[in-house]
Structures are given as structure tokens and as C-alpha cells.
Amino acid sequence: MYVLIGGAGLVGLSLAQKLVELGHTVAVIDIDPTACRYAREQVGAMAFEGSAVSTEVLLEAGIRKASSLAAVLRSDALNLAMVTLAKHYGVPHILSRMRHPDFAEPLRLAGANHIISTVELSVSTMVNAIEYPQVESMMHFEQGQIEVLKLSIPNNCYVVGRSVAEIAQDSRFPTGSLIIGYQPHPHENLMIPNGSTVLEPDSTVLIVTKPGCLHQVIDFIEGCNS
């Protein structure tokens, strides 16, 4: 996949690094020659020096062949301009970073398929880390309407030795919640469980649920056998 990234700051370069590691062809655009040189020499991406909202630079960087474009420039206004140009040149998948919520609707109307609010994401991550310290990680989907949490299974908790089907049928397990991933051991691969999968102590589960059910899910999973 050919991915074009506007902005070679910390986010842009980190994103480029991850995508290169995954085997994608990545091109970065930035006005800073030092950042461009770093992208080439240290990240392994192509880099084009110039403005990411210049049609000349965008065409030189191959925007017409890009499968995805990420606008992570220093201001929302510049990201909006880049998203608009990406839509104009037919990029099928457009992402944009957003700092101020006032830009959410303009970015969407301009053609952004995904809008990532850096402030909201950071605050939400910190709030969850404070409220749910036992949760290893949490992801939000559909503007926070769905949560996916990664949770360890303590040795003596209620669900140890029970199958996914038994858990799903338990009246105390919140309705609409679902175990979608299972890792028997930290050194083993994550798998998609079926109804007969039995949860072992010190394993890890991925659970999809609604925000209002988070406490119930955690209390249920961590409940001790008596």
C-alpha cells in the first residue's frame, strides 16, 4: 500500500515508522529539510521537502497513486486543506489529526474518513487508566459508543475454568458484551475464541462492550470464586 503522510513531526514520523515496519511504501511531506532527511535515513520512507498543501508537491509525492493519506500537520486549518486536496485527487482513504473539535464537521465534509482528536484521545486514555488500572488497554469506536478492553484473568476469579459459552449465558454478564479475543499466555498469540474455549488463570481476554457496562464487565470477570 502506498501511504502519503503530511507532516514529519513526532506523530508523522512515528506513524511512518510503524507503516514501514508493516511493509507499506510510505512518503512523507514536510517543509523541514532536517525532518525529511531523518525520514529517509532513519525511517526508510520517501520524503518530499515542501508544503503538504501545495498541489505541485502533492503531485510530485504521488498523491494520485496513494491508497491512504494521513494529514498530521501543525494546525487544523492545514490538515483541512490537505484533506480537501486529497479528496480532490481521489485518495480513497483519508485520515486527519484534529486538535480543536470545531474542525470535526469541516474535516468530515471535506472527505476525511477518520478523524483522530489528539486531545480527546489523550484525556480519555488517562481517565481510563485512573478509573480502571487493572485494564491493560482500551480502545474506543463509533465516537465512544463501543469500548474494547484488554483484561487479565486473575488466578482465583469467577470465570477461571469456565467456557466462553457459559460466561455469555450467565445472567450477570452484561447484555451486549462479547469476548472477542483470547490469549492463553503472554508468549502465545491472540486467538479468536469459540464457545468451547475455556478461560485459564493468568490468561488475557479482549471484551467488546458499551461504556455504561464497563464496571459490570470488570466486576464480573474479576469476581472471586467462593
mmCIF file of C-alpha atoms in Angstrom:
data_model
loop_
_atom_site.group_PDB
_atom_site.id
_atom_site.type_symbol
_atom_site.label_atom_id
_atom_site.label_comp_id
_atom_site.label_asym_id
_atom_site.label_seq_id
_atom_site.Cartn_x
_atom_site.Cartn_y
_atom_site.Cartn_z
ATOM 1 C CA MET A 1 0.000 0.000 0.000
ATOM 2 C CA TYR A 2 1.254 3.484 -0.854
ATOM 3 C CA VAL A 3 0.660 5.863 2.071
ATOM 4 C CA LEU A 4 1.221 9.608 1.976
ATOM 5 C CA ILE A 5 1.782 11.470 5.251
ATOM 6 C CA GLY A 6 1.574 15.229 5.577
ATOM 7 C CA GLY A 7 3.806 16.359 8.429
ATOM 8 C CA ALA A 8 7.107 14.929 9.707
ATOM 9 C CA GLY A 9 6.710 15.834 13.352
ATOM 10 C CA LEU A 10 6.730 13.251 16.130
ATOM 11 C CA VAL A 11 3.338 11.808 15.138
ATOM 12 C CA GLY A 12 4.072 11.776 11.410
ATOM 13 C CA LEU A 13 7.466 10.131 11.765
ATOM 14 C CA SER A 14 6.201 7.595 14.315
ATOM 15 C CA LEU A 15 3.323 6.701 12.011
ATOM 16 C CA ALA A 16 5.695 6.396 9.060
ATOM 17 C CA GLN A 17 7.995 4.124 11.078
ATOM 18 C CA LYS A 18 5.170 1.765 12.015
ATOM 19 C CA LEU A 19 3.849 1.601 8.458
ATOM 20 C CA VAL A 20 7.307 0.935 7.008
ATOM 21 C CA GLU A 21 7.775 -1.877 9.551
ATOM 22 C CA LEU A 22 4.473 -3.343 8.341
ATOM 23 C CA GLY A 23 5.789 -3.385 4.780
ATOM 24 C CA HIS A 24 3.978 -0.376 3.320
ATOM 25 C CA THR A 25 5.537 2.126 0.961
ATOM 26 C CA VAL A 26 5.467 5.479 2.737
ATOM 27 C CA ALA A 27 6.105 9.024 1.570
ATOM 28 C CA VAL A 28 6.328 11.987 3.952
ATOM 29 C CA ILE A 29 5.911 15.667 3.078
ATOM 30 C CA ASP A 30 7.326 18.415 5.299
ATOM 31 C CA ILE A 31 8.816 21.884 4.946
ATOM 32 C CA ASP A 32 11.681 20.989 7.302
ATOM 33 C CA PRO A 33 14.697 19.578 5.401
ATOM 34 C CA THR A 34 16.119 18.025 8.583
ATOM 35 C CA ALA A 35 12.895 16.136 9.247
ATOM 36 C CA CYS A 36 12.815 14.941 5.651
ATOM 37 C CA ARG A 37 16.386 13.726 5.862
ATOM 38 C CA TYR A 38 15.561 11.851 9.090
ATOM 39 C CA ALA A 39 12.548 10.236 7.406
ATOM 40 C CA ARG A 40 14.753 8.965 4.583
ATOM 41 C CA GLU A 41 17.799 7.886 6.574
ATOM 42 C CA GLN A 42 16.306 6.657 9.844
ATOM 43 C CA VAL A 43 12.735 5.658 8.995
ATOM 44 C CA GLY A 44 13.189 4.298 5.496
ATOM 45 C CA ALA A 45 10.415 6.387 3.979
ATOM 46 C CA MET A 46 10.485 8.616 0.943
ATOM 47 C CA ALA A 47 10.417 12.297 1.835
ATOM 48 C CA PHE A 48 9.454 15.379 -0.150
ATOM 49 C CA GLU A 49 10.516 18.778 1.086
ATOM 50 C CA GLY A 50 7.833 21.425 0.712
ATOM 51 C CA SER A 51 4.305 22.317 1.700
ATOM 52 C CA ALA A 52 1.850 19.439 2.089
ATOM 53 C CA VAL A 53 -0.909 21.736 0.810
ATOM 54 C CA SER A 54 0.941 22.578 -2.406
ATOM 55 C CA THR A 55 -0.574 20.831 -5.405
ATOM 56 C CA GLU A 56 2.844 20.749 -7.060
ATOM 57 C CA VAL A 57 4.434 18.967 -4.089
ATOM 58 C CA LEU A 58 1.490 16.613 -3.662
ATOM 59 C CA LEU A 59 1.637 15.561 -7.300
ATOM 60 C CA GLU A 60 5.394 15.066 -7.080
ATOM 61 C CA ALA A 61 4.856 12.899 -3.996
ATOM 62 C CA GLY A 62 2.415 10.730 -5.924
ATOM 63 C CA ILE A 63 -0.912 11.638 -4.391
ATOM 64 C CA ARG A 64 -2.764 10.211 -7.394
ATOM 65 C CA LYS A 65 -1.497 6.709 -6.579
ATOM 66 C CA ALA A 66 -1.865 6.927 -2.786
ATOM 67 C CA SER A 67 -4.128 4.311 -1.199
ATOM 68 C CA SER A 68 -4.229 6.233 2.071
ATOM 69 C CA LEU A 69 -3.315 9.714 3.234
ATOM 70 C CA ALA A 70 -2.748 10.958 6.772
ATOM 71 C CA ALA A 71 -2.846 14.695 7.489
ATOM 72 C CA VAL A 72 -0.878 15.301 10.701
ATOM 73 C CA LEU A 73 0.273 18.874 10.082
ATOM 74 C CA ARG A 74 0.865 21.520 12.722
ATOM 75 C CA SER A 75 -2.591 23.122 12.502
ATOM 76 C CA ASP A 76 -6.178 22.028 11.935
ATOM 77 C CA ALA A 77 -6.528 24.520 9.086
ATOM 78 C CA LEU A 78 -3.604 22.965 7.215
ATOM 79 C CA ASN A 79 -4.966 19.476 7.822
ATOM 80 C CA LEU A 80 -8.326 20.601 6.477
ATOM 81 C CA ALA A 81 -6.666 21.957 3.332
ATOM 82 C CA MET A 82 -4.725 18.732 2.822
ATOM 83 C CA VAL A 83 -7.840 16.591 3.309
ATOM 84 C CA THR A 84 -9.686 18.730 0.736
ATOM 85 C CA LEU A 85 -6.883 18.273 -1.804
ATOM 86 C CA ALA A 86 -6.659 14.551 -1.089
ATOM 87 C CA LYS A 87 -10.373 14.202 -1.783
ATOM 88 C CA HIS A 88 -9.945 16.234 -4.984
ATOM 89 C CA TYR A 89 -7.210 13.879 -6.211
ATOM 90 C CA GLY A 90 -9.257 10.789 -5.436
ATOM 91 C CA VAL A 91 -7.421 9.321 -2.449
ATOM 92 C CA PRO A 92 -9.783 6.541 -1.263
ATOM 93 C CA HIS A 93 -8.842 6.553 2.429
ATOM 94 C CA ILE A 94 -8.143 9.841 4.220
ATOM 95 C CA LEU A 95 -7.222 10.315 7.884
ATOM 96 C CA SER A 96 -6.688 13.539 9.773
ATOM 97 C CA ARG A 97 -5.449 14.550 13.177
ATOM 98 C CA MET A 98 -7.623 17.172 14.862
ATOM 99 C CA ARG A 99 -6.769 19.456 17.772
ATOM 100 C CA HIS A 100 -9.945 21.548 18.114
ATOM 101 C CA PRO A 101 -13.426 19.968 17.935
ATOM 102 C CA ASP A 102 -14.728 22.858 15.802
ATOM 103 C CA PHE A 103 -12.914 21.231 12.878
ATOM 104 C CA ALA A 104 -14.645 17.861 13.185
ATOM 105 C CA GLU A 105 -17.536 18.655 10.839
ATOM 106 C CA PRO A 106 -15.436 20.609 8.276
ATOM 107 C CA LEU A 107 -12.956 17.712 8.119
ATOM 108 C CA ARG A 108 -15.755 15.220 7.662
ATOM 109 C CA LEU A 109 -17.391 17.306 4.935
ATOM 110 C CA ALA A 110 -14.014 17.742 3.229
ATOM 111 C CA GLY A 111 -13.677 13.984 2.917
ATOM 112 C CA ALA A 112 -11.840 12.647 5.984
ATOM 113 C CA ASN A 113 -12.826 9.018 6.615
ATOM 114 C CA HIS A 114 -11.225 9.005 10.056
ATOM 115 C CA ILE A 115 -10.708 11.983 12.367
ATOM 116 C CA ILE A 116 -8.467 11.459 15.374
ATOM 117 C CA SER A 117 -8.787 14.018 18.152
ATOM 118 C CA THR A 118 -5.411 14.034 19.886
ATOM 119 C CA VAL A 119 -6.711 15.891 22.951
ATOM 120 C CA GLU A 120 -9.782 13.706 23.433
ATOM 121 C CA LEU A 121 -7.743 10.552 22.878
ATOM 122 C CA SER A 122 -5.110 11.555 25.432
ATOM 123 C CA VAL A 123 -7.638 12.653 28.055
ATOM 124 C CA SER A 124 -9.788 9.559 27.572
ATOM 125 C CA THR A 125 -6.746 7.283 27.836
ATOM 126 C CA MET A 126 -5.642 8.936 31.083
ATOM 127 C CA VAL A 127 -9.142 8.881 32.586
ATOM 128 C CA ASN A 128 -9.466 5.165 31.809
ATOM 129 C CA ALA A 129 -6.026 4.471 33.290
ATOM 130 C CA ILE A 130 -7.129 6.196 36.508
ATOM 131 C CA GLU A 131 -10.601 4.650 36.672
ATOM 132 C CA TYR A 132 -9.643 1.158 35.511
ATOM 133 C CA PRO A 133 -5.999 0.498 36.464
ATOM 134 C CA GLN A 134 -6.500 -3.244 36.056
ATOM 135 C CA VAL A 135 -7.360 -2.863 32.356
ATOM 136 C CA GLU A 136 -4.238 -3.299 30.230
ATOM 137 C CA SER A 137 -5.581 -1.244 27.328
ATOM 138 C CA MET A 138 -8.829 0.163 26.000
ATOM 139 C CA MET A 139 -9.945 1.296 22.549
ATOM 140 C CA HIS A 140 -12.933 3.392 21.573
ATOM 141 C CA PHE A 141 -15.080 3.028 18.455
ATOM 142 C CA GLU A 142 -18.048 4.871 16.971
ATOM 143 C CA GLN A 143 -17.371 8.098 18.890
ATOM 144 C CA GLY A 144 -17.102 6.271 22.198
ATOM 145 C CA GLN A 145 -20.286 4.219 21.786
ATOM 146 C CA ILE A 146 -18.310 0.965 21.861
ATOM 147 C CA GLU A 147 -15.329 0.022 24.023
ATOM 148 C CA VAL A 148 -12.867 -2.830 23.564
ATOM 149 C CA LEU A 149 -10.875 -3.625 26.685
ATOM 150 C CA LYS A 150 -7.968 -5.965 27.331
ATOM 151 C CA LEU A 151 -8.235 -7.580 30.751
ATOM 152 C CA SER A 152 -6.134 -10.146 32.600
ATOM 153 C CA ILE A 153 -7.804 -13.141 34.256
ATOM 154 C CA PRO A 154 -6.707 -13.410 37.918
ATOM 155 C CA ASN A 155 -5.984 -16.883 39.328
ATOM 156 C CA ASN A 156 -8.957 -17.179 41.636
ATOM 157 C CA CYS A 157 -11.604 -15.231 39.735
ATOM 158 C CA TYR A 158 -15.080 -16.482 38.913
ATOM 159 C CA VAL A 159 -14.517 -17.106 35.189
ATOM 160 C CA VAL A 160 -11.449 -19.346 35.526
ATOM 161 C CA GLY A 161 -12.269 -22.827 34.212
ATOM 162 C CA ARG A 162 -15.469 -21.644 32.542
ATOM 163 C CA SER A 163 -16.102 -21.644 28.804
ATOM 164 C CA VAL A 164 -16.911 -18.584 26.720
ATOM 165 C CA ALA A 165 -20.401 -20.009 26.129
ATOM 166 C CA GLU A 166 -21.015 -20.420 29.884
ATOM 167 C CA ILE A 167 -19.904 -16.851 30.505
ATOM 168 C CA ALA A 168 -22.095 -15.452 27.721
ATOM 169 C CA GLN A 169 -25.129 -17.269 29.153
ATOM 170 C CA ASP A 170 -24.519 -16.090 32.705
ATOM 171 C CA SER A 171 -27.186 -13.566 33.730
ATOM 172 C CA ARG A 172 -24.567 -11.417 35.471
ATOM 173 C CA PHE A 173 -22.546 -10.918 32.291
ATOM 174 C CA PRO A 174 -23.761 -7.596 30.787
ATOM 175 C CA THR A 175 -26.090 -7.936 27.813
ATOM 176 C CA GLY A 176 -24.485 -6.856 24.545
ATOM 177 C CA SER A 177 -20.962 -7.644 25.757
ATOM 178 C CA LEU A 178 -18.843 -10.239 23.985
ATOM 179 C CA ILE A 179 -15.456 -11.909 24.413
ATOM 180 C CA ILE A 180 -13.799 -11.442 21.026
ATOM 181 C CA GLY A 181 -10.177 -12.356 21.755
ATOM 182 C CA TYR A 182 -8.262 -14.741 23.978
ATOM 183 C CA GLN A 183 -4.564 -15.056 24.798
ATOM 184 C CA PRO A 184 -3.842 -18.141 26.956
ATOM 185 C CA HIS A 185 -0.332 -16.945 27.852
ATOM 186 C CA PRO A 186 1.627 -13.690 27.332
ATOM 187 C CA HIS A 187 4.012 -15.507 24.992
ATOM 188 C CA GLU A 188 1.248 -17.063 22.893
ATOM 189 C CA ASN A 189 -0.631 -15.442 20.023
ATOM 190 C CA LEU A 190 -4.015 -13.810 20.468
ATOM 191 C CA MET A 191 -6.765 -16.063 19.136
ATOM 192 C CA ILE A 192 -10.459 -15.711 18.318
ATOM 193 C CA PRO A 193 -12.283 -17.888 20.853
ATOM 194 C CA ASN A 194 -15.334 -20.046 20.254
ATOM 195 C CA GLY A 195 -17.996 -21.143 22.696
ATOM 196 C CA SER A 196 -15.936 -24.092 23.946
ATOM 197 C CA THR A 197 -12.828 -22.021 24.733
ATOM 198 C CA VAL A 198 -12.108 -22.348 28.458
ATOM 199 C CA LEU A 199 -10.514 -19.399 30.269
ATOM 200 C CA GLU A 200 -7.322 -20.268 32.118
ATOM 201 C CA PRO A 201 -5.707 -18.394 35.029
ATOM 202 C CA ASP A 202 -3.251 -15.658 34.041
ATOM 203 C CA SER A 203 -4.711 -15.531 30.537
ATOM 204 C CA THR A 204 -5.980 -12.371 28.827
ATOM 205 C CA VAL A 205 -9.292 -11.578 27.148
ATOM 206 C CA LEU A 206 -10.483 -8.900 24.757
ATOM 207 C CA ILE A 207 -14.052 -7.863 25.502
ATOM 208 C CA VAL A 208 -16.291 -5.566 23.487
ATOM 209 C CA THR A 209 -18.954 -3.720 25.468
ATOM 210 C CA LYS A 210 -20.721 -0.389 25.908
ATOM 211 C CA PRO A 211 -19.230 2.373 28.099
ATOM 212 C CA GLY A 212 -22.050 2.088 30.623
ATOM 213 C CA CYS A 213 -21.263 -1.594 31.152
ATOM 214 C CA LEU A 214 -17.528 -1.276 31.830
ATOM 215 C CA HIS A 215 -17.828 -1.542 35.608
ATOM 216 C CA GLN A 216 -20.174 -4.532 35.329
ATOM 217 C CA VAL A 217 -17.857 -6.375 32.931
ATOM 218 C CA ILE A 218 -14.784 -5.780 35.108
ATOM 219 C CA ASP A 219 -16.615 -6.735 38.318
ATOM 220 C CA PHE A 220 -17.937 -9.900 36.671
ATOM 221 C CA ILE A 221 -14.564 -11.002 35.274
ATOM 222 C CA GLU A 222 -12.680 -10.234 38.469
ATOM 223 C CA GLY A 223 -15.265 -11.671 40.830
ATOM 224 C CA CYS A 224 -13.691 -14.276 43.094
ATOM 225 C CA ASN A 225 -14.810 -17.875 43.473
ATOM 226 C CA SER A 226 -16.271 -18.594 46.837
#
